[in-house]
PDB file of N, CA and C in Angstrom:
ATOM      1  N   MET A  30      48.048 -47.824  27.672  1.00 50.00           N
ATOM      2  CA  MET A  30      46.782 -47.689  26.994  1.00 50.00           C
ATOM      3  C   MET A  30      45.626 -47.677  27.990  1.00 50.00           C
ATOM      4  N   LYS A  31      45.757 -48.440  29.086  1.00 55.00           N
ATOM      5  CA  LYS A  31      44.700 -48.474  30.084  1.00 55.00           C
ATOM      6  C   LYS A  31      44.549 -47.118  30.773  1.00 55.00           C
ATOM      7  N   PHE A  32      45.626 -46.347  30.866  1.00 53.00           N
ATOM      8  CA  PHE A  32      45.576 -45.030  31.500  1.00 53.00           C
ATOM      9  C   PHE A  32      44.817 -44.030  30.626  1.00 53.00           C
ATOM     10  N   LEU A  33      44.920 -44.156  29.331  1.00 52.00           N
ATOM     11  CA  LEU A  33      44.298 -43.208  28.417  1.00 52.00           C
ATOM     12  C   LEU A  33      42.774 -43.266  28.475  1.00 52.00           C
ATOM     13  N   THR A  34      42.197 -44.425  28.571  1.00 58.00           N
ATOM     14  CA  THR A  34      40.740 -44.548  28.577  1.00 58.00           C
ATOM     15  C   THR A  34      40.098 -43.889  29.800  1.00 58.00           C
ATOM     16  N   PRO A  35      40.540 -44.168  31.035  1.00 55.00           N
ATOM     17  CA  PRO A  35      39.931 -43.479  32.183  1.00 55.00           C
ATOM     18  C   PRO A  35      40.139 -41.959  32.125  1.00 55.00           C
ATOM     19  N   LEU A  36      41.300 -41.530  31.667  1.00 49.00           N
ATOM     20  CA  LEU A  36      41.566 -40.101  31.558  1.00 49.00           C
ATOM     21  C   LEU A  36      40.598 -39.453  30.563  1.00 49.00           C
ATOM     22  N   THR A  37      40.386 -40.104  29.462  1.00 50.00           N
ATOM     23  CA  THR A  37      39.456 -39.589  28.451  1.00 50.00           C
ATOM     24  C   THR A  37      38.038 -39.525  29.013  1.00 50.00           C
ATOM     25  N   LEU A  38      37.608 -40.561  29.685  1.00 48.00           N
ATOM     26  CA  LEU A  38      36.266 -40.588  30.247  1.00 48.00           C
ATOM     27  C   LEU A  38      36.073 -39.527  31.320  1.00 48.00           C
ATOM     28  N   LEU A  39      37.107 -39.265  32.127  1.00 52.00           N
ATOM     29  CA  LEU A  39      37.011 -38.249  33.169  1.00 52.00           C
ATOM     30  C   LEU A  39      36.974 -36.830  32.599  1.00 52.00           C
ATOM     31  N   SER A  40      37.529 -36.642  31.424  1.00 54.00           N
ATOM     32  CA  SER A  40      37.565 -35.295  30.839  1.00 54.00           C
ATOM     33  C   SER A  40      36.273 -34.940  30.095  1.00 54.00           C
ATOM     34  N   LEU A  41      35.453 -35.896  29.758  1.00 47.00           N
ATOM     35  CA  LEU A  41      34.222 -35.613  29.008  1.00 47.00           C
ATOM     36  C   LEU A  41      33.272 -34.662  29.731  1.00 47.00           C
ATOM     37  N   PRO A  42      33.000 -34.832  31.037  1.00 53.00           N
ATOM     38  CA  PRO A  42      32.115 -33.860  31.708  1.00 53.00           C
ATOM     39  C   PRO A  42      32.677 -32.443  31.683  1.00 53.00           C
ATOM     40  N   LEU A  43      33.984 -32.312  31.816  1.00 46.00           N
ATOM     41  CA  LEU A  43      34.595 -30.979  31.758  1.00 46.00           C
ATOM     42  C   LEU A  43      34.441 -30.358  30.380  1.00 46.00           C
ATOM     43  N   LEU A  44      34.599 -31.142  29.353  1.00 45.00           N
ATOM     44  CA  LEU A  44      34.410 -30.644  27.990  1.00 45.00           C
ATOM     45  C   LEU A  44      32.964 -30.219  27.755  1.00 45.00           C
ATOM     46  N   ALA A  45      32.033 -30.974  28.279  1.00 50.00           N
ATOM     47  CA  ALA A  45      30.623 -30.630  28.115  1.00 50.00           C
ATOM     48  C   ALA A  45      30.293 -29.311  28.797  1.00 50.00           C
ATOM     49  N   LEU A  46      30.860 -29.084  29.970  1.00 48.00           N
ATOM     50  CA  LEU A  46      30.620 -27.832  30.693  1.00 48.00           C
ATOM     51  C   LEU A  46      31.284 -26.645  30.015  1.00 48.00           C
ATOM     52  N   SER A  47      32.336 -26.884  29.263  1.00 50.00           N
ATOM     53  CA  SER A  47      33.048 -25.784  28.632  1.00 50.00           C
ATOM     54  C   SER A  47      32.419 -25.348  27.311  1.00 50.00           C
ATOM     55  N   THR A  48      31.349 -26.006  26.894  1.00 49.00           N
ATOM     56  CA  THR A  48      30.677 -25.644  25.657  1.00 49.00           C
ATOM     57  C   THR A  48      29.308 -25.071  25.998  1.00 49.00           C
ATOM     58  N   PRO A  49      29.222 -23.763  26.231  1.00 49.00           N
ATOM     59  CA  PRO A  49      27.938 -23.180  26.623  1.00 49.00           C
ATOM     60  C   PRO A  49      26.929 -23.164  25.473  1.00 49.00           C
ATOM     61  N   ILE A  50      25.670 -23.239  25.837  1.00 47.00           N
ATOM     62  CA  ILE A  50      24.593 -23.133  24.859  1.00 47.00           C
ATOM     63  C   ILE A  50      24.099 -21.695  24.913  1.00 47.00           C
ATOM     64  N   ALA A  51      24.030 -21.065  23.759  1.00 50.00           N
ATOM     65  CA  ALA A  51      23.725 -19.637  23.688  1.00 50.00           C
ATOM     66  C   ALA A  51      22.325 -19.292  24.182  1.00 50.00           C
ATOM     67  N   SER A  52      21.359 -20.167  23.925  1.00 50.00           N
ATOM     68  CA  SER A  52      19.980 -19.844  24.296  1.00 50.00           C
ATOM     69  C   SER A  52      19.169 -21.125  24.402  1.00 50.00           C
ATOM     70  N   PRO A  53      17.993 -21.055  25.018  1.00 50.00           N
ATOM     71  CA  PRO A  53      17.118 -22.226  25.048  1.00 50.00           C
ATOM     72  C   PRO A  53      16.733 -22.692  23.641  1.00 50.00           C
ATOM     73  N   GLU A  54      16.577 -21.736  22.711  1.00 50.00           N
ATOM     74  CA  GLU A  54      16.260 -22.098  21.322  1.00 50.00           C
ATOM     75  C   GLU A  54      17.379 -22.935  20.717  1.00 50.00           C
ATOM     76  N   ALA A  55      18.625 -22.568  20.988  1.00 50.00           N
ATOM     77  CA  ALA A  55      19.759 -23.321  20.468  1.00 50.00           C
ATOM     78  C   ALA A  55      19.775 -24.727  21.054  1.00 50.00           C
ATOM     79  N   ALA A  56      19.424 -24.841  22.323  1.00 47.00           N
ATOM     80  CA  ALA A  56      19.367 -26.157  22.959  1.00 47.00           C
ATOM     81  C   ALA A  56      18.302 -27.016  22.296  1.00 47.00           C
ATOM     82  N   LEU A  57      17.137 -26.433  22.033  1.00 46.00           N
ATOM     83  CA  LEU A  57      16.075 -27.180  21.357  1.00 46.00           C
ATOM     84  C   LEU A  57      16.519 -27.641  19.986  1.00 46.00           C
ATOM     85  N   GLU A  58      17.150 -26.766  19.237  1.00 48.00           N
ATOM     86  CA  GLU A  58      17.587 -27.125  17.894  1.00 48.00           C
ATOM     87  C   GLU A  58      18.652 -28.221  17.937  1.00 48.00           C
ATOM     88  N   ALA A  59      19.523 -28.195  18.946  1.00 49.00           N
ATOM     89  CA  ALA A  59      20.536 -29.239  19.079  1.00 49.00           C
ATOM     90  C   ALA A  59      19.881 -30.579  19.380  1.00 49.00           C
ATOM     91  N   LEU A  60      18.867 -30.572  20.249  1.00 48.00           N
ATOM     92  CA  LEU A  60      18.186 -31.805  20.603  1.00 48.00           C
ATOM     93  C   LEU A  60      17.311 -32.330  19.479  1.00 48.00           C
ATOM     94  N   GLU A  61      16.762 -31.445  18.670  1.00 47.00           N
ATOM     95  CA  GLU A  61      15.848 -31.829  17.608  1.00 47.00           C
ATOM     96  C   GLU A  61      16.543 -31.841  16.259  1.00 47.00           C
ATOM     97  N   GLY A  62      17.815 -32.178  16.229  1.00 50.00           N
ATOM     98  CA  GLY A  62      18.574 -32.170  14.998  1.00 50.00           C
ATOM     99  C   GLY A  62      17.973 -33.026  13.905  1.00 50.00           C
ATOM    100  N   ARG A  63      17.099 -33.926  14.292  1.00 65.00           N
ATOM    101  CA  ARG A  63      16.492 -34.810  13.302  1.00 65.00           C
ATOM    102  C   ARG A  63      15.361 -34.135  12.540  1.00 65.00           C
ATOM    103  N   ALA A  64      14.947 -32.971  12.973  1.00 77.00           N
ATOM    104  CA  ALA A  64      13.838 -32.274  12.324  1.00 77.00           C
ATOM    105  C   ALA A  64      14.319 -31.537  11.085  1.00 77.00           C
ATOM    106  N   ASP A  65      13.478 -31.499  10.051  1.00 81.00           N
ATOM    107  CA  ASP A  65      13.809 -30.796   8.823  1.00 81.00           C
ATOM    108  C   ASP A  65      13.247 -29.380   8.794  1.00 81.00           C
ATOM    109  N   LYS A  66      12.235 -29.105   9.605  1.00 90.00           N
ATOM    110  CA  LYS A  66      11.582 -27.801   9.584  1.00 90.00           C
ATOM    111  C   LYS A  66      10.975 -27.525  10.944  1.00 90.00           C
ATOM    112  N   TRP A  67      10.969 -26.254  11.346  1.00 94.00           N
ATOM    113  CA  TRP A  67      10.361 -25.846  12.602  1.00 94.00           C
ATOM    114  C   TRP A  67       8.996 -25.255  12.333  1.00 94.00           C
ATOM    115  N   CYS A  68       8.000 -25.660  13.122  1.00 96.00           N
ATOM    116  CA  CYS A  68       6.625 -25.229  12.913  1.00 96.00           C
ATOM    117  C   CYS A  68       5.964 -24.853  14.240  1.00 96.00           C
ATOM    118  N   THR A  69       4.783 -24.273  14.114  1.00 96.00           N
ATOM    119  CA  THR A  69       3.923 -23.958  15.253  1.00 96.00           C
ATOM    120  C   THR A  69       2.500 -24.327  14.852  1.00 96.00           C
ATOM    121  N   THR A  70       1.590 -24.232  15.791  1.00 96.00           N
ATOM    122  CA  THR A  70       0.186 -24.439  15.419  1.00 96.00           C
ATOM    123  C   THR A  70      -0.402 -23.110  14.971  1.00 96.00           C
ATOM    124  N   ASN A  71      -1.542 -23.185  14.314  1.00 96.00           N
ATOM    125  CA  ASN A  71      -2.202 -21.979  13.812  1.00 96.00           C
ATOM    126  C   ASN A  71      -3.491 -21.689  14.577  1.00 96.00           C
ATOM    127  N   THR A  72      -3.567 -22.170  15.807  1.00 95.00           N
ATOM    128  CA  THR A  72      -4.790 -22.069  16.581  1.00 95.00           C
ATOM    129  C   THR A  72      -4.487 -21.604  18.003  1.00 95.00           C
ATOM    130  N   SER A  73      -5.510 -21.159  18.688  1.00 96.00           N
ATOM    131  CA  SER A  73      -5.321 -20.714  20.076  1.00 96.00           C
ATOM    132  C   SER A  73      -5.703 -21.796  21.087  1.00 96.00           C
ATOM    133  N   ILE A  74      -5.985 -22.999  20.590  1.00 96.00           N
ATOM    134  CA  ILE A  74      -6.333 -24.118  21.477  1.00 96.00           C
ATOM    135  C   ILE A  74      -5.245 -25.191  21.412  1.00 96.00           C
ATOM    136  N   ASP A  75      -5.215 -26.056  22.412  1.00 97.00           N
ATOM    137  CA  ASP A  75      -4.284 -27.190  22.387  1.00 97.00           C
ATOM    138  C   ASP A  75      -4.694 -28.153  21.279  1.00 97.00           C
ATOM    139  N   VAL A  76      -3.696 -28.776  20.651  1.00 97.00           N
ATOM    140  CA  VAL A  76      -3.916 -29.728  19.561  1.00 97.00           C
ATOM    141  C   VAL A  76      -3.364 -31.082  19.998  1.00 97.00           C
ATOM    142  N   ASN A  77      -4.069 -32.154  19.665  1.00 98.00           N
ATOM    143  CA  ASN A  77      -3.606 -33.493  20.016  1.00 98.00           C
ATOM    144  C   ASN A  77      -2.534 -33.976  19.046  1.00 98.00           C
ATOM    145  N   CYS A  78      -1.490 -34.548  19.591  1.00 98.00           N
ATOM    146  CA  CYS A  78      -0.449 -35.203  18.807  1.00 98.00           C
ATOM    147  C   CYS A  78      -0.658 -36.704  19.011  1.00 98.00           C
ATOM    148  N   ARG A  79      -0.699 -37.444  17.923  1.00 98.00           N
ATOM    149  CA  ARG A  79      -1.119 -38.851  17.961  1.00 98.00           C
ATOM    150  C   ARG A  79      -0.007 -39.818  17.556  1.00 98.00           C
ATOM    151  N   ALA A  80      -0.220 -41.079  17.851  1.00 98.00           N
ATOM    152  CA  ALA A  80       0.746 -42.131  17.536  1.00 98.00           C
ATOM    153  C   ALA A  80       0.798 -42.456  16.045  1.00 98.00           C
ATOM    154  N   GLY A  81      -0.164 -41.988  15.282  1.00 97.00           N
ATOM    155  CA  GLY A  81      -0.207 -42.214  13.842  1.00 97.00           C
ATOM    156  C   GLY A  81      -0.961 -41.087  13.158  1.00 97.00           C
ATOM    157  N   ALA A  82      -1.078 -41.178  11.837  1.00 97.00           N
ATOM    158  CA  ALA A  82      -1.673 -40.112  11.031  1.00 97.00           C
ATOM    159  C   ALA A  82      -3.197 -40.221  10.968  1.00 97.00           C
ATOM    160  N   GLY A  83      -3.837 -40.093  12.117  1.00 97.00           N
ATOM    161  CA  GLY A  83      -5.294 -40.126  12.179  1.00 97.00           C
ATOM    162  C   GLY A  83      -5.785 -39.970  13.606  1.00 97.00           C
ATOM    163  N   SER A  84      -7.027 -39.507  13.741  1.00 97.00           N
ATOM    164  CA  SER A  84      -7.579 -39.263  15.080  1.00 97.00           C
ATOM    165  C   SER A  84      -7.885 -40.553  15.834  1.00 97.00           C
ATOM    166  N   GLY A  85      -7.887 -41.680  15.151  1.00 97.00           N
ATOM    167  CA  GLY A  85      -8.124 -42.964  15.803  1.00 97.00           C
ATOM    168  C   GLY A  85      -6.896 -43.528  16.494  1.00 97.00           C
ATOM    169  N   TYR A  86      -5.740 -42.933  16.247  1.00 98.00           N
ATOM    170  CA  TYR A  86      -4.513 -43.412  16.891  1.00 98.00           C
ATOM    171  C   TYR A  86      -4.442 -42.895  18.330  1.00 98.00           C
ATOM    172  N   ASP A  87      -3.679 -43.594  19.150  1.00 98.00           N
ATOM    173  CA  ASP A  87      -3.538 -43.211  20.554  1.00 98.00           C
ATOM    174  C   ASP A  87      -3.024 -41.791  20.706  1.00 98.00           C
ATOM    175  N   PHE A  88      -3.542 -41.124  21.710  1.00 97.00           N
ATOM    176  CA  PHE A  88      -3.097 -39.784  22.087  1.00 97.00           C
ATOM    177  C   PHE A  88      -1.706 -39.891  22.717  1.00 97.00           C
ATOM    178  N   LYS A  89      -0.781 -39.035  22.287  1.00 97.00           N
ATOM    179  CA  LYS A  89       0.574 -39.041  22.847  1.00 97.00           C
ATOM    180  C   LYS A  89       0.832 -37.818  23.728  1.00 97.00           C
ATOM    181  N   ARG A  90       0.389 -36.635  23.279  1.00 97.00           N
ATOM    182  CA  ARG A  90       0.609 -35.410  24.048  1.00 97.00           C
ATOM    183  C   ARG A  90      -0.193 -34.264  23.448  1.00 97.00           C
ATOM    184  N   LYS A  91      -0.319 -33.201  24.218  1.00 98.00           N
ATOM    185  CA  LYS A  91      -0.967 -31.965  23.751  1.00 98.00           C
ATOM    186  C   LYS A  91       0.103 -31.032  23.204  1.00 98.00           C
ATOM    187  N   ILE A  92      -0.222 -30.348  22.117  1.00 98.00           N
ATOM    188  CA  ILE A  92       0.639 -29.289  21.605  1.00 98.00           C
ATOM    189  C   ILE A  92      -0.041 -27.976  21.956  1.00 98.00           C
ATOM    190  N   LYS A  93       0.635 -27.169  22.727  1.00 97.00           N
ATOM    191  CA  LYS A  93       0.083 -25.881  23.143  1.00 97.00           C
ATOM    192  C   LYS A  93       0.289 -24.849  22.031  1.00 97.00           C
ATOM    193  N   PRO A  94      -0.546 -23.821  21.974  1.00 96.00           N
ATOM    194  CA  PRO A  94      -0.403 -22.791  20.929  1.00 96.00           C
ATOM    195  C   PRO A  94       0.969 -22.116  20.924  1.00 96.00           C
ATOM    196  N   THR A  95       1.657 -22.108  22.047  1.00 93.00           N
ATOM    197  CA  THR A  95       2.969 -21.464  22.131  1.00 93.00           C
ATOM    198  C   THR A  95       4.125 -22.411  21.812  1.00 93.00           C
ATOM    199  N   ASP A  96       3.847 -23.704  21.639  1.00 96.00           N
ATOM    200  CA  ASP A  96       4.904 -24.677  21.364  1.00 96.00           C
ATOM    201  C   ASP A  96       5.474 -24.504  19.960  1.00 96.00           C
ATOM    202  N   ARG A  97       6.770 -24.702  19.866  1.00 96.00           N
ATOM    203  CA  ARG A  97       7.460 -24.759  18.581  1.00 96.00           C
ATOM    204  C   ARG A  97       8.000 -26.175  18.467  1.00 96.00           C
ATOM    205  N   PHE A  98       7.823 -26.801  17.321  1.00 96.00           N
ATOM    206  CA  PHE A  98       8.225 -28.196  17.181  1.00 96.00           C
ATOM    207  C   PHE A  98       8.872 -28.440  15.830  1.00 96.00           C
ATOM    208  N   GLY A  99       9.726 -29.453  15.798  1.00 96.00           N
ATOM    209  CA  GLY A  99      10.413 -29.825  14.569  1.00 96.00           C
ATOM    210  C   GLY A  99       9.651 -30.905  13.835  1.00 96.00           C
ATOM    211  N   VAL A 100       9.506 -30.734  12.526  1.00 96.00           N
ATOM    212  CA  VAL A 100       8.825 -31.719  11.681  1.00 96.00           C
ATOM    213  C   VAL A 100       9.870 -32.404  10.811  1.00 96.00           C
ATOM    214  N   LYS A 101       9.848 -33.732  10.803  1.00 95.00           N
ATOM    215  CA  LYS A 101      10.814 -34.519  10.032  1.00 95.00           C
ATOM    216  C   LYS A 101      10.302 -34.843   8.636  1.00 95.00           C
ATOM    217  N   CYS A 102       9.018 -35.241   8.572  1.00 95.00           N
ATOM    218  CA  CYS A 102       8.452 -35.633   7.292  1.00 95.00           C
ATOM    219  C   CYS A 102       6.932 -35.555   7.375  1.00 95.00           C
ATOM    220  N   LYS A 103       6.269 -35.754   6.245  1.00 96.00           N
ATOM    221  CA  LYS A 103       4.809 -35.701   6.189  1.00 96.00           C
ATOM    222  C   LYS A 103       4.286 -36.960   5.515  1.00 96.00           C
ATOM    223  N   ALA A 104       3.020 -37.287   5.805  1.00 97.00           N
ATOM    224  CA  ALA A 104       2.395 -38.472   5.218  1.00 97.00           C
ATOM    225  C   ALA A 104       0.901 -38.211   5.062  1.00 97.00           C
ATOM    226  N   ASN A 105       0.285 -38.950   4.172  1.00 97.00           N
ATOM    227  CA  ASN A 105      -1.166 -38.874   4.031  1.00 97.00           C
ATOM    228  C   ASN A 105      -1.813 -39.746   5.089  1.00 97.00           C
ATOM    229  N   GLY A 106      -2.896 -39.238   5.660  1.00 97.00           N
ATOM    230  CA  GLY A 106      -3.642 -39.974   6.671  1.00 97.00           C
ATOM    231  C   GLY A 106      -5.102 -39.580   6.610  1.00 97.00           C
ATOM    232  N   GLU A 107      -5.740 -39.594   7.756  1.00 98.00           N
ATOM    233  CA  GLU A 107      -7.147 -39.218   7.857  1.00 98.00           C
ATOM    234  C   GLU A 107      -7.337 -37.755   7.435  1.00 98.00           C
ATOM    235  N   THR A 108      -8.374 -37.480   6.680  1.00 98.00           N
ATOM    236  CA  THR A 108      -8.677 -36.108   6.275  1.00 98.00           C
ATOM    237  C   THR A 108      -9.276 -35.331   7.450  1.00 98.00           C
ATOM    238  N   VAL A 109      -8.672 -34.195   7.753  1.00 97.00           N
ATOM    239  CA  VAL A 109      -9.153 -33.307   8.815  1.00 97.00           C
ATOM    240  C   VAL A 109      -9.230 -31.904   8.222  1.00 97.00           C
ATOM    241  N   GLY A 110     -10.394 -31.304   8.255  1.00 97.00           N
ATOM    242  CA  GLY A 110     -10.555 -29.943   7.751  1.00 97.00           C
ATOM    243  C   GLY A 110     -10.183 -29.775   6.291  1.00 97.00           C
ATOM    244  N   GLY A 111     -10.316 -30.825   5.507  1.00 97.00           N
ATOM    245  CA  GLY A 111     -10.029 -30.738   4.082  1.00 97.00           C
ATOM    246  C   GLY A 111      -8.618 -31.132   3.676  1.00 97.00           C
ATOM    247  N   THR A 112      -7.758 -31.455   4.638  1.00 97.00           N
ATOM    248  CA  THR A 112      -6.406 -31.912   4.288  1.00 97.00           C
ATOM    249  C   THR A 112      -6.168 -33.300   4.875  1.00 97.00           C
ATOM    250  N   LYS A 113      -5.451 -34.113   4.102  1.00 97.00           N
ATOM    251  CA  LYS A 113      -5.116 -35.451   4.602  1.00 97.00           C
ATOM    252  C   LYS A 113      -3.647 -35.563   4.993  1.00 97.00           C
ATOM    253  N   VAL A 114      -2.931 -34.444   4.968  1.00 97.00           N
ATOM    254  CA  VAL A 114      -1.504 -34.437   5.308  1.00 97.00           C
ATOM    255  C   VAL A 114      -1.326 -34.353   6.826  1.00 97.00           C
ATOM    256  N   TRP A 115      -0.429 -35.191   7.331  1.00 97.00           N
ATOM    257  CA  TRP A 115      -0.053 -35.200   8.746  1.00 97.00           C
ATOM    258  C   TRP A 115       1.461 -35.043   8.835  1.00 97.00           C
ATOM    259  N   ASP A 116       1.926 -34.342   9.864  1.00 97.00           N
ATOM    260  CA  ASP A 116       3.345 -34.081  10.067  1.00 97.00           C
ATOM    261  C   ASP A 116       3.883 -34.928  11.219  1.00 97.00           C
ATOM    262  N   TYR A 117       5.063 -35.521  10.990  1.00 97.00           N
ATOM    263  CA  TYR A 117       5.706 -36.320  12.025  1.00 97.00           C
ATOM    264  C   TYR A 117       6.682 -35.449  12.814  1.00 97.00           C
ATOM    265  N   ILE A 118       6.529 -35.465  14.145  1.00 96.00           N
ATOM    266  CA  ILE A 118       7.384 -34.698  15.053  1.00 96.00           C
ATOM    267  C   ILE A 118       8.313 -35.685  15.764  1.00 96.00           C
ATOM    268  N   PRO A 119       9.578 -35.793  15.305  1.00 95.00           N
ATOM    269  CA  PRO A 119      10.473 -36.814  15.865  1.00 95.00           C
ATOM    270  C   PRO A 119      10.822 -36.608  17.335  1.00 95.00           C
ATOM    271  N   GLY A 120      10.921 -35.366  17.776  1.00 93.00           N
ATOM    272  CA  GLY A 120      11.276 -35.107  19.174  1.00 93.00           C
ATOM    273  C   GLY A 120      10.228 -35.614  20.149  1.00 93.00           C
ATOM    274  N   TRP A 121       8.982 -35.678  19.706  1.00 95.00           N
ATOM    275  CA  TRP A 121       7.879 -36.152  20.548  1.00 95.00           C
ATOM    276  C   TRP A 121       7.348 -37.501  20.067  1.00 95.00           C
ATOM    277  N   ASN A 122       7.868 -37.988  18.954  1.00 96.00           N
ATOM    278  CA  ASN A 122       7.457 -39.260  18.358  1.00 96.00           C
ATOM    279  C   ASN A 122       5.943 -39.330  18.185  1.00 96.00           C
ATOM    280  N   CYS A 123       5.394 -38.295  17.536  1.00 98.00           N
ATOM    281  CA  CYS A 123       3.951 -38.281  17.298  1.00 98.00           C
ATOM    282  C   CYS A 123       3.619 -37.494  16.038  1.00 98.00           C
ATOM    283  N   TRP A 124       2.341 -37.529  15.664  1.00 98.00           N
ATOM    284  CA  TRP A 124       1.836 -36.927  14.431  1.00 98.00           C
ATOM    285  C   TRP A 124       0.793 -35.864  14.735  1.00 98.00           C
ATOM    286  N   VAL A 125       0.809 -34.791  13.951  1.00 98.00           N
ATOM    287  CA  VAL A 125      -0.200 -33.733  14.062  1.00 98.00           C
ATOM    288  C   VAL A 125      -0.725 -33.449  12.652  1.00 98.00           C
ATOM    289  N   THR A 126      -2.031 -33.231  12.562  1.00 98.00           N
ATOM    290  CA  THR A 126      -2.605 -32.928  11.257  1.00 98.00           C
ATOM    291  C   THR A 126      -2.131 -31.556  10.774  1.00 98.00           C
ATOM    292  N   ALA A 127      -1.857 -31.450   9.490  1.00 97.00           N
ATOM    293  CA  ALA A 127      -1.410 -30.192   8.893  1.00 97.00           C
ATOM    294  C   ALA A 127      -2.500 -29.123   8.960  1.00 97.00           C
ATOM    295  N   TYR A 128      -3.727 -29.540   9.211  1.00 98.00           N
ATOM    296  CA  TYR A 128      -4.813 -28.575   9.356  1.00 98.00           C
ATOM    297  C   TYR A 128      -4.526 -27.586  10.479  1.00 98.00           C
ATOM    298  N   TYR A 129      -3.804 -28.036  11.499  1.00 97.00           N
ATOM    299  CA  TYR A 129      -3.521 -27.195  12.661  1.00 97.00           C
ATOM    300  C   TYR A 129      -2.107 -26.618  12.691  1.00 97.00           C
ATOM    301  N   THR A 130      -1.320 -26.800  11.633  1.00 97.00           N
ATOM    302  CA  THR A 130       0.031 -26.238  11.645  1.00 97.00           C
ATOM    303  C   THR A 130       0.076 -24.934  10.858  1.00 97.00           C
ATOM    304  N   ASN A 131       1.105 -24.137  11.139  1.00 95.00           N
ATOM    305  CA  ASN A 131       1.226 -22.837  10.485  1.00 95.00           C
ATOM    306  C   ASN A 131       1.376 -22.971   8.972  1.00 95.00           C
ATOM    307  N   SER A 132       0.972 -21.930   8.278  1.00 92.00           N
ATOM    308  CA  SER A 132       1.077 -21.885   6.822  1.00 92.00           C
ATOM    309  C   SER A 132       2.538 -22.065   6.408  1.00 92.00           C
ATOM    310  N   GLY A 133       2.788 -22.952   5.470  1.00 91.00           N
ATOM    311  CA  GLY A 133       4.139 -23.205   4.993  1.00 91.00           C
ATOM    312  C   GLY A 133       4.909 -24.238   5.786  1.00 91.00           C
ATOM    313  N   CYS A 134       4.298 -24.811   6.799  1.00 94.00           N
ATOM    314  CA  CYS A 134       4.995 -25.800   7.629  1.00 94.00           C
ATOM    315  C   CYS A 134       5.485 -26.985   6.791  1.00 94.00           C
ATOM    316  N   GLU A 135       4.677 -27.460   5.873  1.00 90.00           N
ATOM    317  CA  GLU A 135       5.046 -28.643   5.091  1.00 90.00           C
ATOM    318  C   GLU A 135       5.913 -28.314   3.881  1.00 90.00           C
ATOM    319  N   SER A 136       6.069 -27.052   3.569  1.00 92.00           N
ATOM    320  CA  SER A 136       6.848 -26.634   2.413  1.00 92.00           C
ATOM    321  C   SER A 136       8.287 -27.114   2.559  1.00 92.00           C
ATOM    322  N   GLY A 137       8.740 -27.912   1.623  1.00 92.00           N
ATOM    323  CA  GLY A 137      10.111 -28.408   1.646  1.00 92.00           C
ATOM    324  C   GLY A 137      10.342 -29.605   2.544  1.00 92.00           C
ATOM    325  N   VAL A 138       9.310 -30.050   3.256  1.00 94.00           N
ATOM    326  CA  VAL A 138       9.432 -31.224   4.132  1.00 94.00           C
ATOM    327  C   VAL A 138       9.213 -32.473   3.274  1.00 94.00           C
ATOM    328  N   PRO A 139      10.100 -33.459   3.355  1.00 95.00           N
ATOM    329  CA  PRO A 139       9.949 -34.656   2.521  1.00 95.00           C
ATOM    330  C   PRO A 139       8.792 -35.540   2.969  1.00 95.00           C
ATOM    331  N   TRP A 140       8.323 -36.377   2.059  1.00 96.00           N
ATOM    332  CA  TRP A 140       7.326 -37.384   2.404  1.00 96.00           C
ATOM    333  C   TRP A 140       8.027 -38.480   3.194  1.00 96.00           C
ATOM    334  N   CYS A 141       7.355 -38.998   4.200  1.00 94.00           N
ATOM    335  CA  CYS A 141       7.918 -40.059   5.030  1.00 94.00           C
ATOM    336  C   CYS A 141       8.122 -41.322   4.198  1.00 94.00           C
ATOM    337  N   VAL A 142       9.205 -42.005   4.468  1.00 87.00           N
ATOM    338  CA  VAL A 142       9.476 -43.268   3.792  1.00 87.00           C
ATOM    339  C   VAL A 142       8.962 -44.380   4.699  1.00 87.00           C
ATOM    340  N   THR A 143       8.137 -45.237   4.166  1.00 70.00           N
ATOM    341  CA  THR A 143       7.605 -46.346   4.945  1.00 70.00           C
ATOM    342  C   THR A 143       8.092 -47.651   4.351  1.00 70.00           C
ATOM    343  N   GLY A 144       8.038 -48.677   5.169  1.00 59.00           N
ATOM    344  CA  GLY A 144       8.376 -49.963   4.626  1.00 59.00           C
ATOM    345  C   GLY A 144       9.411 -50.690   5.327  1.00 59.00           C
TER     346      GLY A 144
END
């Protein structure tokens, strides 16, 4: 039994190398498996992603106009541009206001469960 465990552990890197990823998009989707929907921003400027659903929360990162990101759930927060909906991006562990996301981004995305 002791021989089986080291053999199994030594074969894992070989198995990983034998499973090619078809494209960078496929790699992103594999890493962001926790996301329910893929979105983009609807603006030509960078957008702030925050630690919570409001502009008063700490800045976590910039979202560039070319970035594609996975959204897990949505929640009500600070009203920005007439909407109070914010989207949670699990891969970056931050929130972006729906005001800056593409049309239909929140469609079918569940409300975040808190508590």
